[in-house]
Amino acid sequence: MKSFNGTGNYIASKALQLAVNAAIALERPLLIKGEPGTGKTMLAEELALSLGTELIPWHIKSTTKAQQGLYEYDAVSRLRDSQLGDEKVHDISNYIVKGKLWHAFTADQRPVLLIDEIDKADIEFPNDLLLELDKMEFFVYETQEKVVAKQRPIIIITSNNEKELPDAFLRRCFFHYISFPEAEEMKAIVDVHFPNIKQKLLDEALALFFDLREIPGLKKKPSTSELIDWLKLLLAEDIDIDVLQETRTKKVIPPLHGALLKNEQDVHLFEKLAFMHRSHR
């Protein structure tokens, strides 16, 4: 299988490329952590694209149970069909709803299975998947059949660090933390989205963006995805570079700041700091 080097739409650092390829070689799930908006989910999408294989996404919610990833037995539909006298009630397999792991295990070509935001689920969720991810098989009690993986899927697991994951689960994963991009790497990322952006405007916008991220006490630092949104708006509104320069020198709130600051506490904090800066001049 060819190695992953990023794609035309996804700039992957050397460290991330090494982590992806190591996890594939070791046949272990790759656990990806990092700030929201640093491209964790997009990594799985672009990896599947670069390998020319299917992406099977499993987006985890607080109510998600591990069993749903294997299969679910739809007893309600079976009861309804029996009341209607439907013949298919005699075959219980008609009421087995296949989960994402089932689809990944039985795919003809080695797929990429994305288990997205695993830390959103109950603390027992990762442990409940240990056996299946280890053995690459599970048993369907209702039909007495064993589902065995045709080949081990490439598994990408993302976490926003909302809660600690169990040690037994962590031991089975290859781990990588996506560090927030430095200015040069960020320029390369922006170039993918806005290849014709004026260099001076980009330099000024990036300086403003990184200044914002350095403010102590921010509840939510602006992320890569928010920078992309903000730049899109700056270009759409044709904001002049002088406006950005004045924003930096006078420490006033940036134009279209709603794309960068996502709660009122952070807006108030910035306004307070800006006021203090002006008062001391």
mmCIF file of C-alpha atoms in Angstrom:
data_model
loop_
_atom_site.group_PDB
_atom_site.id
_atom_site.type_symbol
_atom_site.label_atom_id
_atom_site.label_comp_id
_atom_site.label_asym_id
_atom_site.label_seq_id
_atom_site.Cartn_x
_atom_site.Cartn_y
_atom_site.Cartn_z
ATOM 1 C CA MET A 1 0.000 0.000 0.000
ATOM 2 C CA LYS A 2 1.379 3.426 -0.910
ATOM 3 C CA SER A 3 2.433 5.783 1.859
ATOM 4 C CA PHE A 4 0.515 8.915 2.840
ATOM 5 C CA ASN A 5 2.211 12.256 2.127
ATOM 6 C CA GLY A 6 -0.754 14.595 2.447
ATOM 7 C CA THR A 7 -2.849 15.662 -0.551
ATOM 8 C CA GLY A 8 -3.423 18.718 -2.682
ATOM 9 C CA ASN A 9 -6.195 19.698 -0.253
ATOM 10 C CA TYR A 10 -4.504 18.671 2.979
ATOM 11 C CA ILE A 11 -1.077 19.825 4.177
ATOM 12 C CA ALA A 12 0.239 17.148 6.550
ATOM 13 C CA SER A 13 3.360 17.807 8.619
ATOM 14 C CA LYS A 14 6.230 15.323 8.378
ATOM 15 C CA ALA A 15 5.407 14.117 11.899
ATOM 16 C CA LEU A 16 1.777 13.467 10.954
ATOM 17 C CA GLN A 17 2.786 11.656 7.751
ATOM 18 C CA LEU A 18 5.110 9.411 9.792
ATOM 19 C CA ALA A 19 2.357 8.707 12.335
ATOM 20 C CA VAL A 20 -0.194 7.749 9.664
ATOM 21 C CA ASN A 21 2.218 5.451 7.845
ATOM 22 C CA ALA A 22 3.467 3.891 11.100
ATOM 23 C CA ALA A 23 -0.101 3.103 12.236
ATOM 24 C CA ILE A 24 -0.873 1.519 8.844
ATOM 25 C CA ALA A 25 2.337 -0.556 8.968
ATOM 26 C CA LEU A 26 1.706 -1.672 12.566
ATOM 27 C CA GLU A 27 -1.990 -2.332 11.807
ATOM 28 C CA ARG A 28 -2.989 -0.347 14.881
ATOM 29 C CA PRO A 29 -5.686 2.316 15.229
ATOM 30 C CA LEU A 30 -4.268 5.832 14.904
ATOM 31 C CA LEU A 31 -5.496 8.015 17.763
ATOM 32 C CA ILE A 32 -5.377 11.669 16.724
ATOM 33 C CA LYS A 33 -5.717 14.481 19.248
ATOM 34 C CA GLY A 34 -5.445 18.225 18.783
ATOM 35 C CA GLU A 35 -7.392 21.443 19.143
ATOM 36 C CA PRO A 36 -10.796 21.532 17.427
ATOM 37 C CA GLY A 37 -10.371 22.825 13.879
ATOM 38 C CA THR A 38 -6.886 21.400 13.269
ATOM 39 C CA GLY A 39 -8.073 18.955 10.594
ATOM 40 C CA LYS A 40 -8.420 15.673 12.518
ATOM 41 C CA THR A 41 -11.594 14.537 10.759
ATOM 42 C CA MET A 42 -10.379 15.848 7.415
ATOM 43 C CA LEU A 43 -7.269 13.669 7.786
ATOM 44 C CA ALA A 44 -9.368 10.497 7.515
ATOM 45 C CA GLU A 45 -11.274 11.882 4.524
ATOM 46 C CA GLU A 46 -8.086 12.842 2.660
ATOM 47 C CA LEU A 47 -6.329 9.588 3.607
ATOM 48 C CA ALA A 48 -9.160 7.552 2.060
ATOM 49 C CA LEU A 49 -9.047 9.788 -1.016
ATOM 50 C CA SER A 50 -5.281 9.442 -1.426
ATOM 51 C CA LEU A 51 -5.457 5.652 -1.085
ATOM 52 C CA GLY A 52 -8.427 5.429 -3.451
ATOM 53 C CA THR A 53 -10.503 3.564 -0.898
ATOM 54 C CA GLU A 54 -13.840 3.904 0.904
ATOM 55 C CA LEU A 55 -14.226 6.108 3.973
ATOM 56 C CA ILE A 56 -16.608 4.681 6.585
ATOM 57 C CA PRO A 57 -17.340 7.506 9.055
ATOM 58 C CA TRP A 58 -18.748 6.798 12.518
ATOM 59 C CA HIS A 59 -19.514 10.105 14.241
ATOM 60 C CA ILE A 60 -19.795 9.536 17.982
ATOM 61 C CA LYS A 61 -22.387 11.281 20.179
ATOM 62 C CA SER A 62 -22.898 11.243 23.949
ATOM 63 C CA THR A 63 -25.633 8.605 23.475
ATOM 64 C CA THR A 64 -23.630 6.317 21.152
ATOM 65 C CA LYS A 65 -23.063 2.760 22.392
ATOM 66 C CA ALA A 66 -20.275 0.465 21.178
ATOM 67 C CA GLN A 67 -22.840 -2.173 20.197
ATOM 68 C CA GLN A 68 -24.231 0.197 17.545
ATOM 69 C CA GLY A 69 -20.887 -0.022 15.746
ATOM 70 C CA LEU A 70 -21.320 -3.802 15.432
ATOM 71 C CA TYR A 71 -25.027 -4.250 14.804
ATOM 72 C CA GLU A 72 -28.463 -3.618 16.308
ATOM 73 C CA TYR A 73 -31.451 -5.925 16.481
ATOM 74 C CA ASP A 74 -34.616 -4.070 15.439
ATOM 75 C CA ALA A 75 -37.146 -5.849 17.643
ATOM 76 C CA VAL A 76 -39.763 -3.104 17.192
ATOM 77 C CA SER A 77 -39.927 -3.599 13.388
ATOM 78 C CA ARG A 78 -40.147 -7.352 13.852
ATOM 79 C CA LEU A 79 -43.037 -7.009 16.281
ATOM 80 C CA ARG A 80 -44.862 -4.657 13.912
ATOM 81 C CA ASP A 81 -44.330 -7.012 10.962
ATOM 82 C CA SER A 82 -45.581 -9.986 12.982
ATOM 83 C CA GLN A 83 -48.769 -8.077 13.812
ATOM 84 C CA LEU A 84 -49.212 -7.380 10.085
ATOM 85 C CA GLY A 85 -48.598 -11.033 9.233
ATOM 86 C CA ASP A 86 -45.485 -10.311 7.175
ATOM 87 C CA GLU A 87 -43.655 -13.471 6.118
ATOM 88 C CA LYS A 88 -40.183 -12.004 6.653
ATOM 89 C CA VAL A 89 -40.602 -12.189 10.454
ATOM 90 C CA HIS A 90 -39.559 -15.856 10.270
ATOM 91 C CA ASP A 91 -36.016 -14.839 9.319
ATOM 92 C CA ILE A 92 -34.453 -12.844 12.155
ATOM 93 C CA SER A 93 -31.594 -11.680 9.912
ATOM 94 C CA ASN A 94 -34.080 -9.301 8.258
ATOM 95 C CA TYR A 95 -34.010 -7.283 11.487
ATOM 96 C CA ILE A 96 -30.263 -7.103 12.025
ATOM 97 C CA VAL A 97 -29.044 -3.573 11.244
ATOM 98 C CA LYS A 98 -25.347 -3.643 10.364
ATOM 99 C CA GLY A 99 -23.093 -1.132 12.099
ATOM 100 C CA LYS A 100 -20.031 0.733 10.853
ATOM 101 C CA LEU A 101 -17.557 -1.926 12.050
ATOM 102 C CA TRP A 102 -19.543 -4.632 10.256
ATOM 103 C CA HIS A 103 -19.355 -2.624 7.017
ATOM 104 C CA ALA A 104 -15.622 -2.014 7.542
ATOM 105 C CA PHE A 105 -14.941 -5.700 8.282
ATOM 106 C CA THR A 106 -16.784 -6.938 5.189
ATOM 107 C CA ALA A 107 -15.594 -4.290 2.686
ATOM 108 C CA ASP A 108 -13.997 -5.808 -0.430
ATOM 109 C CA GLN A 109 -11.144 -3.284 -0.382
ATOM 110 C CA ARG A 110 -9.333 -2.225 2.810
ATOM 111 C CA PRO A 111 -11.332 0.839 3.905
ATOM 112 C CA VAL A 112 -10.561 3.775 6.221
ATOM 113 C CA LEU A 113 -12.800 3.590 9.302
ATOM 114 C CA LEU A 114 -13.163 6.937 11.080
ATOM 115 C CA ILE A 115 -14.296 6.810 14.717
ATOM 116 C CA ASP A 116 -14.836 10.535 15.157
ATOM 117 C CA GLU A 117 -14.755 12.306 18.556
ATOM 118 C CA ILE A 118 -14.556 9.134 20.655
ATOM 119 C CA ASP A 119 -14.294 11.217 23.831
ATOM 120 C CA LYS A 120 -17.912 12.354 23.413
ATOM 121 C CA ALA A 121 -19.200 8.888 24.373
ATOM 122 C CA ASP A 122 -19.508 7.248 27.769
ATOM 123 C CA ILE A 123 -16.179 6.395 29.466
ATOM 124 C CA GLU A 124 -16.832 2.669 28.922
ATOM 125 C CA PHE A 125 -17.281 3.085 25.170
ATOM 126 C CA PRO A 126 -13.591 2.617 24.178
ATOM 127 C CA ASN A 127 -13.211 -0.442 26.453
ATOM 128 C CA ASP A 128 -16.341 -1.985 24.956
ATOM 129 C CA LEU A 129 -14.641 -1.984 21.533
ATOM 130 C CA LEU A 130 -11.295 -3.451 22.679
ATOM 131 C CA LEU A 131 -12.028 -7.080 21.845
ATOM 132 C CA GLU A 132 -13.494 -6.354 18.408
ATOM 133 C CA LEU A 133 -10.626 -4.025 17.419
ATOM 134 C CA ASP A 134 -8.090 -6.575 18.671
ATOM 135 C CA LYS A 135 -9.562 -9.754 17.222
ATOM 136 C CA MET A 136 -11.167 -8.123 14.182
ATOM 137 C CA GLU A 137 -14.257 -10.255 14.667
ATOM 138 C CA PHE A 138 -17.508 -10.351 16.620
ATOM 139 C CA PHE A 139 -20.416 -12.703 17.180
ATOM 140 C CA VAL A 140 -24.059 -12.025 16.238
ATOM 141 C CA TYR A 141 -26.072 -13.856 18.890
ATOM 142 C CA GLU A 142 -29.442 -13.508 17.178
ATOM 143 C CA THR A 143 -28.283 -15.303 14.016
ATOM 144 C CA GLN A 144 -25.435 -17.331 15.571
ATOM 145 C CA GLU A 145 -22.953 -16.079 12.986
ATOM 146 C CA LYS A 146 -19.406 -14.830 13.390
ATOM 147 C CA VAL A 147 -18.391 -11.734 11.422
ATOM 148 C CA VAL A 148 -14.660 -11.821 10.677
ATOM 149 C CA ALA A 149 -12.793 -8.978 8.962
ATOM 150 C CA LYS A 150 -11.728 -9.750 5.387
ATOM 151 C CA GLN A 151 -8.744 -7.482 6.064
ATOM 152 C CA ARG A 152 -7.900 -5.121 8.899
ATOM 153 C CA PRO A 153 -9.362 -1.673 8.113
ATOM 154 C CA ILE A 154 -7.232 1.442 8.564
ATOM 155 C CA ILE A 155 -8.726 2.956 11.715
ATOM 156 C CA ILE A 156 -8.490 6.678 12.499
ATOM 157 C CA ILE A 157 -9.825 7.693 15.932
ATOM 158 C CA THR A 158 -10.162 11.380 16.798
ATOM 159 C CA SER A 159 -10.455 12.977 20.226
ATOM 160 C CA ASN A 160 -10.832 16.585 21.376
ATOM 161 C CA ASN A 161 -9.494 15.649 24.819
ATOM 162 C CA GLU A 162 -12.845 16.288 26.511
ATOM 163 C CA LYS A 163 -12.186 13.294 28.767
ATOM 164 C CA GLU A 164 -9.357 10.853 29.429
ATOM 165 C CA LEU A 165 -9.400 7.580 27.511
ATOM 166 C CA PRO A 166 -8.760 4.252 29.326
ATOM 167 C CA ASP A 167 -5.152 3.008 29.510
ATOM 168 C CA ALA A 168 -6.048 -0.396 28.052
ATOM 169 C CA PHE A 169 -7.469 1.360 24.991
ATOM 170 C CA LEU A 170 -4.514 3.756 24.646
ATOM 171 C CA ARG A 171 -2.054 0.833 24.728
ATOM 172 C CA ARG A 172 -3.585 -0.552 21.536
ATOM 173 C CA CYS A 173 -3.329 2.701 19.584
ATOM 174 C CA PHE A 174 -0.575 4.580 17.803
ATOM 175 C CA PHE A 175 -0.871 8.136 19.094
ATOM 176 C CA HIS A 176 -0.261 11.507 17.443
ATOM 177 C CA TYR A 177 -1.041 15.020 18.652
ATOM 178 C CA ILE A 178 -1.553 17.535 15.838
ATOM 179 C CA SER A 179 0.376 20.582 17.034
ATOM 180 C CA PHE A 180 -1.042 23.925 16.038
ATOM 181 C CA PRO A 181 0.638 25.009 12.767
ATOM 182 C CA GLU A 182 3.500 27.524 12.897
ATOM 183 C CA ALA A 183 3.230 30.601 10.663
ATOM 184 C CA GLU A 184 5.047 29.029 7.683
ATOM 185 C CA GLU A 185 2.960 25.854 7.775
ATOM 186 C CA MET A 186 -0.172 27.978 8.144
ATOM 187 C CA LYS A 187 0.801 29.911 5.003
ATOM 188 C CA ALA A 188 1.009 26.626 3.096
ATOM 189 C CA ILE A 189 -2.436 25.624 4.396
ATOM 190 C CA VAL A 190 -3.928 28.987 3.410
ATOM 191 C CA ASP A 191 -2.312 28.721 -0.032
ATOM 192 C CA VAL A 192 -4.332 25.551 -0.680
ATOM 193 C CA HIS A 193 -7.560 27.488 -0.099
ATOM 194 C CA PHE A 194 -6.573 30.914 -1.477
ATOM 195 C CA PRO A 195 -3.725 30.463 -4.001
ATOM 196 C CA ASN A 196 -4.047 34.057 -5.290
ATOM 197 C CA ILE A 197 -4.208 35.919 -1.964
ATOM 198 C CA LYS A 198 -1.940 38.989 -1.782
ATOM 199 C CA GLN A 199 1.141 38.258 0.328
ATOM 200 C CA LYS A 200 0.973 41.514 2.331
ATOM 201 C CA LEU A 201 -2.672 40.954 3.209
ATOM 202 C CA LEU A 202 -1.915 37.367 4.279
ATOM 203 C CA ASP A 203 1.076 38.437 6.396
ATOM 204 C CA GLU A 204 -0.969 41.080 8.184
ATOM 205 C CA ALA A 205 -3.955 38.759 8.685
ATOM 206 C CA LEU A 206 -1.745 35.969 10.032
ATOM 207 C CA ALA A 207 0.044 38.344 12.411
ATOM 208 C CA LEU A 208 -3.344 39.505 13.718
ATOM 209 C CA PHE A 209 -4.584 35.910 13.989
ATOM 210 C CA PHE A 210 -1.537 34.699 15.957
ATOM 211 C CA ASP A 211 -1.711 37.791 18.204
ATOM 212 C CA LEU A 212 -5.296 36.855 18.999
ATOM 213 C CA ARG A 213 -4.305 33.296 19.887
ATOM 214 C CA GLU A 214 -1.683 34.627 22.325
ATOM 215 C CA ILE A 215 -4.205 36.525 24.438
ATOM 216 C CA PRO A 216 -4.134 34.932 27.916
ATOM 217 C CA GLY A 217 -7.504 33.824 29.249
ATOM 218 C CA LEU A 218 -9.255 33.176 25.928
ATOM 219 C CA LYS A 219 -11.986 30.585 26.416
ATOM 220 C CA LYS A 220 -11.636 29.353 22.815
ATOM 221 C CA LYS A 221 -8.592 30.171 20.727
ATOM 222 C CA PRO A 222 -9.389 30.651 17.034
ATOM 223 C CA SER A 223 -8.457 27.562 14.997
ATOM 224 C CA THR A 224 -7.251 26.870 11.465
ATOM 225 C CA SER A 225 -10.791 26.403 10.152
ATOM 226 C CA GLU A 226 -11.824 29.746 11.684
ATOM 227 C CA LEU A 227 -8.839 31.474 10.082
ATOM 228 C CA ILE A 228 -9.910 30.096 6.690
ATOM 229 C CA ASP A 229 -13.465 31.391 7.249
ATOM 230 C CA TRP A 230 -12.150 34.799 8.307
ATOM 231 C CA LEU A 231 -9.843 35.117 5.275
ATOM 232 C CA LYS A 232 -12.734 34.144 3.006
ATOM 233 C CA LEU A 233 -14.788 37.004 4.488
ATOM 234 C CA LEU A 234 -11.887 39.498 4.283
ATOM 235 C CA LEU A 235 -11.545 38.728 0.579
ATOM 236 C CA ALA A 236 -15.308 38.751 -0.063
ATOM 237 C CA GLU A 237 -15.684 42.136 1.683
ATOM 238 C CA ASP A 238 -12.473 43.416 0.056
ATOM 239 C CA ILE A 239 -11.098 44.587 3.414
ATOM 240 C CA ASP A 240 -8.091 46.839 2.854
ATOM 241 C CA ILE A 241 -4.696 45.916 4.317
ATOM 242 C CA ASP A 242 -4.620 49.350 6.045
ATOM 243 C CA VAL A 243 -7.639 48.325 8.115
ATOM 244 C CA LEU A 244 -5.769 45.254 9.379
ATOM 245 C CA GLN A 245 -2.610 47.264 10.093
ATOM 246 C CA GLU A 246 -4.618 49.846 12.035
ATOM 247 C CA THR A 247 -6.363 47.045 13.917
ATOM 248 C CA ARG A 248 -2.988 45.697 15.059
ATOM 249 C CA THR A 249 -1.343 48.992 15.946
ATOM 250 C CA LYS A 250 -4.359 50.440 17.781
ATOM 251 C CA LYS A 251 -5.298 47.064 19.328
ATOM 252 C CA VAL A 252 -8.934 47.380 18.278
ATOM 253 C CA ILE A 253 -11.211 44.437 17.640
ATOM 254 C CA PRO A 254 -10.570 42.897 14.178
ATOM 255 C CA PRO A 255 -13.028 43.381 11.316
ATOM 256 C CA LEU A 256 -15.484 40.477 10.944
ATOM 257 C CA HIS A 257 -14.270 39.157 14.308
ATOM 258 C CA GLY A 258 -17.354 36.922 14.588
ATOM 259 C CA ALA A 259 -15.499 34.381 12.427
ATOM 260 C CA LEU A 260 -12.622 34.239 14.951
ATOM 261 C CA LEU A 261 -14.073 34.848 18.415
ATOM 262 C CA LYS A 262 -16.936 32.477 19.122
ATOM 263 C CA ASN A 263 -18.301 33.566 22.510
ATOM 264 C CA GLU A 264 -19.152 36.819 24.249
ATOM 265 C CA GLN A 265 -16.589 36.312 27.048
ATOM 266 C CA ASP A 266 -13.720 36.325 24.544
ATOM 267 C CA VAL A 267 -15.099 39.396 22.746
ATOM 268 C CA HIS A 268 -15.428 41.242 26.096
ATOM 269 C CA LEU A 269 -11.914 40.145 27.093
ATOM 270 C CA PHE A 270 -10.455 41.501 23.849
ATOM 271 C CA GLU A 271 -12.377 44.782 24.188
ATOM 272 C CA LYS A 272 -11.181 45.152 27.793
ATOM 273 C CA LEU A 273 -7.537 44.549 26.812
ATOM 274 C CA ALA A 274 -7.874 46.956 23.880
ATOM 275 C CA PHE A 275 -9.314 49.627 26.200
ATOM 276 C CA MET A 276 -6.470 49.126 28.713
ATOM 277 C CA HIS A 277 -3.920 49.400 25.894
ATOM 278 C CA ARG A 278 -5.403 52.699 24.690
ATOM 279 C CA SER A 279 -5.594 54.051 28.267
ATOM 280 C CA HIS A 280 -1.882 53.471 28.831
ATOM 281 C CA ARG A 281 -0.795 55.252 25.678
#
